[in-house]
Amino acid sequence: MASINIRRDVKDSFYRYKMPKLQGKIEGKGNGIKTVLPNIAEVARALSRPPAYPTKYFGGELGAQVKIEEKNDRYIVNGAHDVNKLQDLLDGFIERFVLCGNCKNPETDLIITRDSSIIRQCMACGQRSDVDMRHKLATYIIKNPPPKDKKGGQHASAGTSSGNGHAEGGEEEGDPTEEMDRLAKEAAELEIDDDDEPVARRQKALAGNFTQGDEDEGAEDPYDLLGDYINAKPESDLDIFNKAKELNLYKKHRALVVVVQCLFTDPATIVKDVAKHATLLRSFGDSDKHQRAVLGGFERVISESLDALLPKVQPILMALYNADVIEEEAFLEWGKKPSKKYIEKDVAKKIHKAAAAFLQGFY
Ligand SMILES: [Zn+2]
């Protein structure tokens, strides 16, 4: 296998840090055309990063969907992409997420700090350098942290990167601590959301009618208050988030429906606006319910300007995907069938039809 320097700007053939040259294989045709990365696992191992990171990085840089199947060792970027272009993009990934910011050595570990920033810890010079958290991949890494402390360390090692192909593969799956973190997070979210089920709300409203009747009159709905606040055009998304906090809505998935409806009012700039407000959309939470609520908000926005926005359904969904607001699983769940949860059924059908090719990209 052809080996190249991890730092391609270093021309010295005795440079210690090597990786296999990236391979790409184009499969399928038409809408289903895709670029399979047959040796990205080996390349990623040489960089001591999970193969999902560079794959996702390619997708973000190319505006393309990716498919990551760790178990089957299948890593795919949708569309036909020249392998030399991908190799060039990989340089950017290495610069941003592998090399030490101080000495440019590739023997680094990624560490996620308590306040959710990412640091490259260098084994060569000992320095810690920040990763640019504004980069899209940073969000993905926070959500999918590197596997913890493998035997022999996880940093890049000189020379011995190839070989023992699948020996390490098994360690990627089923880290019990990650699983526990995930369950704890899910449990916390269930608790927060307990009063949000439509049925529960209806029952509560009914209960009100049969008892005190007028107890809620005059008290304004906090969701309406949040909507009014956003409509008055606050200066920044942080202001909106703080207002949601003040109203005790900042973890409520339903608040996202309001935020999306009030924020994405201009059909002309809606696709660009997704990236602009992505951090706000993510900061309410990323459970299935939160992601569904964002999609619900956009369903309503689209239904209000159907003619202008039906042609933009795919770019909007792609922007939400690229900004890591909505993940593959949430799209697939949503795509199963049109629902009248947020909009009229026949409008939902039209939106789903417009989204078909985008959803197809995940299969
Ligand atoms: Zn260093």
Short mmCIF file of C-alpha atoms and ligand atoms in Angstrom, two decimals:
data_model
loop_
_atom_site.label_atom_id
_atom_site.label_comp_id
_atom_site.label_asym_id
_atom_site.label_seq_id
_atom_site.Cartn_x
_atom_site.Cartn_y
_atom_site.Cartn_z
CA MET A 1 0.00 0.00 0.00
CA ALA A 2 1.30 3.38 -0.97
CA SER A 3 2.30 5.42 2.07
CA ILE A 4 2.50 9.19 2.18
CA ASN A 5 3.55 11.69 4.80
CA ILE A 6 0.76 12.67 7.19
CA ARG A 7 1.97 16.23 6.65
CA ARG A 8 2.10 16.44 2.89
CA ASP A 9 3.87 19.79 3.07
CA VAL A 10 6.86 17.92 4.52
CA LYS A 11 8.74 16.51 1.53
CA ASP A 12 11.30 14.55 3.58
CA SER A 13 10.88 10.85 2.75
CA PHE A 14 12.36 9.99 6.14
CA TYR A 15 9.54 11.83 7.92
CA ARG A 16 8.36 9.39 10.57
CA TYR A 17 4.63 9.89 10.35
CA LYS A 18 3.03 8.10 7.44
CA MET A 19 -0.48 7.22 6.39
CA PRO A 20 -1.87 5.17 3.51
CA LYS A 21 -2.79 7.18 0.44
CA LEU A 22 -6.55 7.72 0.43
CA GLN A 23 -8.60 5.54 -1.89
CA GLY A 24 -11.99 6.34 -3.39
CA LYS A 25 -14.34 4.17 -5.36
CA ILE A 26 -17.36 5.52 -7.19
CA GLU A 27 -20.45 3.32 -7.08
CA GLY A 28 -23.98 3.61 -8.45
CA LYS A 29 -25.26 6.21 -10.87
CA GLY A 30 -27.71 9.05 -11.26
CA ASN A 31 -29.13 10.26 -7.96
CA GLY A 32 -27.65 7.25 -6.18
CA ILE A 33 -24.05 7.89 -7.19
CA LYS A 34 -21.65 7.77 -4.25
CA THR A 35 -18.00 7.65 -3.33
CA VAL A 36 -16.99 4.74 -1.14
CA LEU A 37 -13.85 5.20 0.99
CA PRO A 38 -12.45 1.66 1.17
CA ASN A 39 -9.37 2.45 3.25
CA ILE A 40 -10.50 5.40 5.36
CA ALA A 41 -10.35 3.14 8.46
CA GLU A 42 -6.62 2.55 7.87
CA VAL A 43 -6.00 6.22 7.12
CA ALA A 44 -7.91 7.23 10.25
CA ARG A 45 -5.99 4.69 12.33
CA ALA A 46 -2.72 6.28 11.21
CA LEU A 47 -4.13 9.59 12.43
CA SER A 48 -5.54 8.00 15.60
CA ARG A 49 -8.98 9.33 14.91
CA PRO A 50 -12.24 7.41 14.39
CA PRO A 51 -12.91 6.98 10.64
CA ALA A 52 -16.25 8.73 11.09
CA TYR A 53 -14.44 12.05 11.72
CA PRO A 54 -12.71 12.49 8.36
CA THR A 55 -15.77 11.02 6.58
CA LYS A 56 -18.08 13.51 8.23
CA TYR A 57 -15.51 16.24 7.54
CA PHE A 58 -15.61 15.44 3.81
CA GLY A 59 -19.40 15.60 3.85
CA GLY A 60 -19.37 18.99 5.56
CA GLU A 61 -16.79 20.46 3.19
CA LEU A 62 -18.54 19.11 0.10
CA GLY A 63 -22.10 19.78 1.25
CA ALA A 64 -22.85 16.10 0.79
CA GLN A 65 -24.57 13.48 2.91
CA VAL A 66 -22.40 10.75 4.35
CA LYS A 67 -23.13 7.22 5.43
CA ILE A 68 -21.17 5.76 8.30
CA GLU A 69 -21.47 2.07 9.13
CA GLU A 70 -18.76 1.30 11.64
CA LYS A 71 -19.78 -2.32 12.05
CA ASN A 72 -19.49 -3.05 8.33
CA ASP A 73 -16.47 -0.80 7.87
CA ARG A 74 -18.41 1.14 5.19
CA TYR A 75 -17.76 4.86 4.84
CA ILE A 76 -19.51 6.68 2.02
CA VAL A 77 -19.84 10.23 0.76
CA ASN A 78 -22.80 10.83 -1.55
CA GLY A 79 -22.02 12.10 -5.02
CA ALA A 80 -19.01 11.43 -7.25
CA HIS A 81 -15.84 12.93 -5.78
CA ASP A 82 -12.33 12.91 -7.14
CA VAL A 83 -9.98 11.12 -4.75
CA ASN A 84 -7.29 13.80 -5.19
CA LYS A 85 -9.79 16.43 -4.08
CA LEU A 86 -10.62 14.30 -1.03
CA GLN A 87 -6.91 13.90 -0.27
CA ASP A 88 -6.60 17.71 -0.39
CA LEU A 89 -9.56 18.07 1.97
CA LEU A 90 -7.94 15.55 4.29
CA ASP A 91 -5.01 17.98 4.68
CA GLY A 92 -7.49 20.46 6.15
CA PHE A 93 -8.86 17.87 8.53
CA ILE A 94 -5.34 16.97 9.67
CA GLU A 95 -4.42 20.61 10.16
CA ARG A 96 -7.54 21.36 12.20
CA PHE A 97 -8.16 18.17 14.12
CA VAL A 98 -4.89 16.22 14.28
CA LEU A 99 -1.70 18.31 14.25
CA CYS A 100 -0.50 19.96 17.41
CA GLY A 101 -1.19 23.69 17.16
CA ASN A 102 2.26 24.38 18.57
CA CYS A 103 4.75 21.95 17.03
CA LYS A 104 2.62 20.47 14.19
CA ASN A 105 3.34 16.94 15.36
CA PRO A 106 0.51 14.50 14.61
CA GLU A 107 0.85 12.54 17.85
CA THR A 108 -2.08 14.13 19.61
CA ASP A 109 -5.15 13.01 21.51
CA LEU A 110 -8.45 14.82 21.34
CA ILE A 111 -9.76 15.70 24.77
CA ILE A 112 -13.25 17.00 25.41
CA THR A 113 -13.30 19.37 28.35
CA ARG A 114 -16.05 19.86 30.92
CA ASP A 115 -17.30 22.94 29.17
CA SER A 116 -17.54 21.04 25.87
CA SER A 117 -14.61 22.39 24.02
CA ILE A 118 -12.08 20.20 22.24
CA ILE A 119 -8.35 20.23 22.89
CA ARG A 120 -5.48 18.60 21.05
CA GLN A 121 -3.09 17.21 23.63
CA CYS A 122 0.36 16.80 22.09
CA MET A 123 2.49 13.79 23.04
CA ALA A 124 5.60 15.32 21.53
CA CYS A 125 5.79 18.78 23.09
CA GLY A 126 3.15 18.50 25.78
CA GLN A 127 1.21 21.55 24.64
CA ARG A 128 -2.54 21.69 24.55
CA SER A 129 -4.08 23.55 21.64
CA ASP A 130 -7.71 24.44 21.05
CA VAL A 131 -9.78 23.13 18.19
CA ASP A 132 -11.84 25.77 16.39
CA MET A 133 -15.26 25.11 17.87
CA ARG A 134 -16.99 27.06 15.12
CA HIS A 135 -16.16 24.30 12.67
CA LYS A 136 -19.12 22.02 11.95
CA LEU A 137 -17.15 18.89 12.74
CA ALA A 138 -16.53 20.12 16.29
CA THR A 139 -20.22 19.67 17.09
CA TYR A 140 -20.11 16.16 15.69
CA ILE A 141 -17.06 15.29 17.78
CA ILE A 142 -18.74 16.55 20.95
CA LYS A 143 -21.71 14.32 20.22
CA ASN A 144 -19.52 11.39 19.17
CA PRO A 145 -16.45 11.61 21.39
CA PRO A 146 -13.32 9.62 20.60
CA PRO A 147 -13.14 6.20 22.26
CA LYS A 148 -11.49 6.45 25.65
CA ASP A 149 -7.95 5.40 26.43
CA LYS A 150 -7.17 2.33 24.41
CA LYS A 151 -4.31 0.08 25.29
CA GLY A 152 -1.09 1.59 24.07
CA GLY A 153 -2.62 5.04 23.81
CA GLN A 154 -4.64 6.43 20.93
CA HIS A 155 -2.17 8.90 19.49
CA ALA A 156 -0.53 8.59 16.12
CA SER A 157 2.41 6.24 16.09
CA ALA A 158 5.29 6.30 13.69
CA GLY A 159 5.61 3.64 11.05
CA THR A 160 3.39 0.88 12.41
CA SER A 161 0.09 2.24 11.23
CA SER A 162 -0.80 -0.39 8.64
CA GLY A 163 -1.49 -4.06 9.21
CA ASN A 164 -3.64 -5.69 11.91
CA GLY A 165 -6.69 -4.52 10.00
CA HIS A 166 -9.71 -5.58 11.99
CA ALA A 167 -8.03 -6.39 15.26
CA GLU A 168 -8.90 -2.99 16.70
CA GLY A 169 -12.23 -2.58 14.97
CA GLY A 170 -14.21 -4.32 17.67
CA GLU A 171 -13.23 -1.83 20.32
CA GLU A 172 -15.16 0.94 18.63
CA GLU A 173 -18.53 -0.41 19.61
CA GLY A 174 -20.27 -0.71 22.93
CA ASP A 175 -18.17 1.43 25.22
CA PRO A 176 -20.19 1.01 28.45
CA THR A 177 -19.42 4.47 29.84
CA GLU A 178 -20.62 6.16 26.66
CA GLU A 179 -23.76 4.09 26.73
CA MET A 180 -24.42 5.13 30.33
CA ASP A 181 -23.86 8.77 29.52
CA ARG A 182 -26.35 8.48 26.72
CA LEU A 183 -28.98 6.78 28.89
CA ALA A 184 -28.54 9.33 31.67
CA LYS A 185 -28.98 12.11 29.17
CA GLU A 186 -32.08 10.51 27.72
CA ALA A 187 -33.59 10.00 31.15
CA ALA A 188 -32.95 13.62 32.03
CA GLU A 189 -34.67 14.72 28.86
CA LEU A 190 -37.70 12.57 29.51
CA GLU A 191 -38.14 14.20 32.88
CA ILE A 192 -37.87 17.68 31.49
CA ASP A 193 -40.41 16.96 28.79
CA ASP A 194 -43.00 15.24 30.91
CA ASP A 195 -45.67 17.90 30.62
CA ASP A 196 -45.28 18.35 26.92
CA GLU A 197 -47.34 15.49 25.57
CA PRO A 198 -50.40 16.81 23.76
CA VAL A 199 -52.58 14.23 25.52
CA ALA A 200 -51.36 15.25 28.94
CA ARG A 201 -51.94 18.88 28.09
CA ARG A 202 -55.43 18.22 26.85
CA GLN A 203 -56.20 16.28 30.00
CA LYS A 204 -54.87 19.11 32.10
CA ALA A 205 -56.99 21.61 30.19
CA LEU A 206 -60.04 19.44 30.62
CA ALA A 207 -59.34 19.02 34.30
CA GLY A 208 -59.20 22.80 34.51
CA ASN A 209 -62.61 23.14 32.90
CA PHE A 210 -64.20 20.80 35.37
CA THR A 211 -62.69 22.42 38.40
CA GLN A 212 -61.73 26.05 38.80
CA GLY A 213 -62.47 26.99 35.22
CA ASP A 214 -61.03 30.47 35.21
CA GLU A 215 -57.80 29.95 37.12
CA ASP A 216 -55.59 30.43 34.06
CA GLU A 217 -57.25 33.45 32.60
CA GLY A 218 -55.04 36.47 32.28
CA ALA A 219 -51.88 34.36 32.65
CA GLU A 220 -50.11 34.54 29.30
CA ASP A 221 -48.80 31.44 27.64
CA PRO A 222 -44.98 31.45 27.87
CA TYR A 223 -44.70 30.10 24.33
CA ASP A 224 -46.65 33.13 23.08
CA LEU A 225 -44.41 35.41 25.11
CA LEU A 226 -41.32 33.84 23.53
CA GLY A 227 -42.86 34.29 20.07
CA ASP A 228 -43.64 37.95 20.77
CA TYR A 229 -40.09 38.46 21.96
CA ILE A 230 -38.55 36.99 18.79
CA ASN A 231 -40.96 38.89 16.54
CA ALA A 232 -39.73 42.11 18.12
CA LYS A 233 -36.30 41.30 16.57
CA PRO A 234 -33.90 40.97 19.50
CA GLU A 235 -30.26 41.71 18.83
CA SER A 236 -28.82 38.24 19.01
CA ASP A 237 -29.65 34.57 19.31
CA LEU A 238 -28.14 34.64 22.75
CA ASP A 239 -30.85 37.13 23.76
CA ILE A 240 -33.45 34.69 22.49
CA PHE A 241 -31.91 31.85 24.42
CA ASN A 242 -31.77 33.93 27.59
CA LYS A 243 -35.41 34.90 27.15
CA ALA A 244 -36.33 31.23 26.77
CA LYS A 245 -34.40 30.57 29.97
CA GLU A 246 -36.24 33.30 31.76
CA LEU A 247 -39.55 31.78 30.64
CA ASN A 248 -38.29 28.36 31.68
CA LEU A 249 -38.60 27.05 28.11
CA TYR A 250 -34.95 26.57 27.27
CA LYS A 251 -35.06 22.80 27.32
CA LYS A 252 -38.56 22.39 25.93
CA HIS A 253 -38.75 20.89 22.49
CA ARG A 254 -42.00 22.76 21.80
CA ALA A 255 -40.13 26.04 22.18
CA LEU A 256 -38.21 25.10 19.06
CA VAL A 257 -41.39 25.11 17.00
CA VAL A 258 -41.95 28.70 18.09
CA VAL A 259 -38.32 29.69 17.53
CA VAL A 260 -38.25 28.26 14.01
CA GLN A 261 -41.57 29.80 13.03
CA CYS A 262 -40.65 33.25 14.27
CA LEU A 263 -37.05 33.23 13.07
CA PHE A 264 -37.27 31.82 9.55
CA THR A 265 -39.67 34.28 8.04
CA ASP A 266 -37.78 35.20 4.87
CA PRO A 267 -38.09 32.56 2.12
CA ALA A 268 -35.32 34.28 0.15
CA THR A 269 -32.62 33.73 2.80
CA ILE A 270 -34.00 30.70 4.62
CA VAL A 271 -31.23 28.27 3.59
CA LYS A 272 -28.44 30.61 4.68
CA ASP A 273 -30.33 31.43 7.84
CA VAL A 274 -30.20 27.82 8.96
CA ALA A 275 -26.43 27.97 9.38
CA LYS A 276 -26.73 31.36 11.05
CA HIS A 277 -29.11 30.11 13.74
CA ALA A 278 -27.84 26.53 14.04
CA THR A 279 -26.21 27.06 17.42
CA LEU A 280 -29.44 28.41 18.87
CA LEU A 281 -31.43 25.50 17.45
CA ARG A 282 -28.98 23.02 18.94
CA SER A 283 -28.83 24.63 22.33
CA PHE A 284 -32.37 23.66 23.33
CA GLY A 285 -31.42 19.98 23.24
CA ASP A 286 -30.83 17.24 20.71
CA SER A 287 -33.26 14.48 21.68
CA ASP A 288 -35.52 12.87 19.06
CA LYS A 289 -38.33 15.14 20.23
CA HIS A 290 -36.21 18.26 19.86
CA GLN A 291 -35.17 17.32 16.36
CA ARG A 292 -38.75 16.46 15.40
CA ALA A 293 -39.89 19.83 16.77
CA VAL A 294 -37.37 21.67 14.58
CA LEU A 295 -38.66 19.76 11.55
CA GLY A 296 -42.22 20.56 12.65
CA GLY A 297 -41.37 24.24 12.83
CA PHE A 298 -39.95 24.13 9.33
CA GLU A 299 -42.99 22.22 8.09
CA ARG A 300 -45.11 25.12 9.30
CA VAL A 301 -42.80 27.73 7.78
CA ILE A 302 -42.85 25.88 4.45
CA SER A 303 -46.61 25.42 4.53
CA GLU A 304 -47.07 29.15 4.89
CA SER A 305 -45.13 29.94 1.69
CA LEU A 306 -45.63 26.70 -0.14
CA ASP A 307 -44.95 27.96 -3.66
CA ALA A 308 -41.72 29.71 -2.73
CA LEU A 309 -40.45 27.03 -0.37
CA LEU A 310 -41.37 23.66 -1.84
CA PRO A 311 -38.46 23.98 -4.30
CA LYS A 312 -36.20 24.77 -1.32
CA VAL A 313 -37.16 21.77 0.82
CA GLN A 314 -34.02 19.83 -0.08
CA PRO A 315 -31.55 22.68 0.47
CA ILE A 316 -33.22 23.45 3.81
CA LEU A 317 -32.99 19.84 4.98
CA MET A 318 -29.40 19.60 3.75
CA ALA A 319 -28.51 22.75 5.66
CA LEU A 320 -30.08 21.34 8.83
CA TYR A 321 -28.13 18.13 8.31
CA ASN A 322 -24.83 19.86 7.61
CA ALA A 323 -25.19 22.08 10.65
CA ASP A 324 -25.83 18.98 12.78
CA VAL A 325 -29.20 20.28 13.88
CA ILE A 326 -30.97 17.20 12.53
CA GLU A 327 -29.27 13.83 12.36
CA GLU A 328 -29.75 10.98 9.94
CA GLU A 329 -31.94 8.91 12.30
CA ALA A 330 -34.32 11.81 12.90
CA PHE A 331 -34.68 12.42 9.16
CA LEU A 332 -35.39 8.76 8.56
CA GLU A 333 -37.98 8.63 11.34
CA TRP A 334 -39.64 11.77 10.01
CA GLY A 335 -39.49 10.44 6.45
CA LYS A 336 -41.39 7.24 7.26
CA LYS A 337 -44.73 8.89 6.61
CA PRO A 338 -46.29 12.35 6.36
CA SER A 339 -47.83 13.36 9.67
CA LYS A 340 -50.49 15.91 10.56
CA LYS A 341 -48.81 16.63 13.90
CA TYR A 342 -47.83 20.16 12.85
CA ILE A 343 -49.54 20.81 9.52
CA GLU A 344 -52.38 19.60 7.30
CA LYS A 345 -51.86 16.07 6.06
CA ASP A 346 -52.01 16.96 2.36
CA VAL A 347 -49.39 19.68 2.80
CA ALA A 348 -47.22 17.24 4.74
CA LYS A 349 -47.49 14.89 1.78
CA LYS A 350 -46.27 17.58 -0.60
CA ILE A 351 -43.28 18.37 1.62
CA HIS A 352 -42.38 14.70 1.88
CA LYS A 353 -42.56 14.36 -1.86
CA ALA A 354 -40.21 17.31 -2.24
CA ALA A 355 -37.85 15.70 0.30
CA ALA A 356 -37.81 12.28 -1.35
CA ALA A 357 -34.46 12.51 -3.12
CA PHE A 358 -32.80 13.92 -0.01
CA LEU A 359 -34.13 11.07 2.16
CA GLN A 360 -33.11 8.59 -0.52
CA GLY A 361 -29.52 9.72 0.06
CA PHE A 362 -29.52 7.92 3.41
CA TYR A 363 -30.30 4.50 1.92
ZN ZN B 1 3.25 19.69 20.03
#
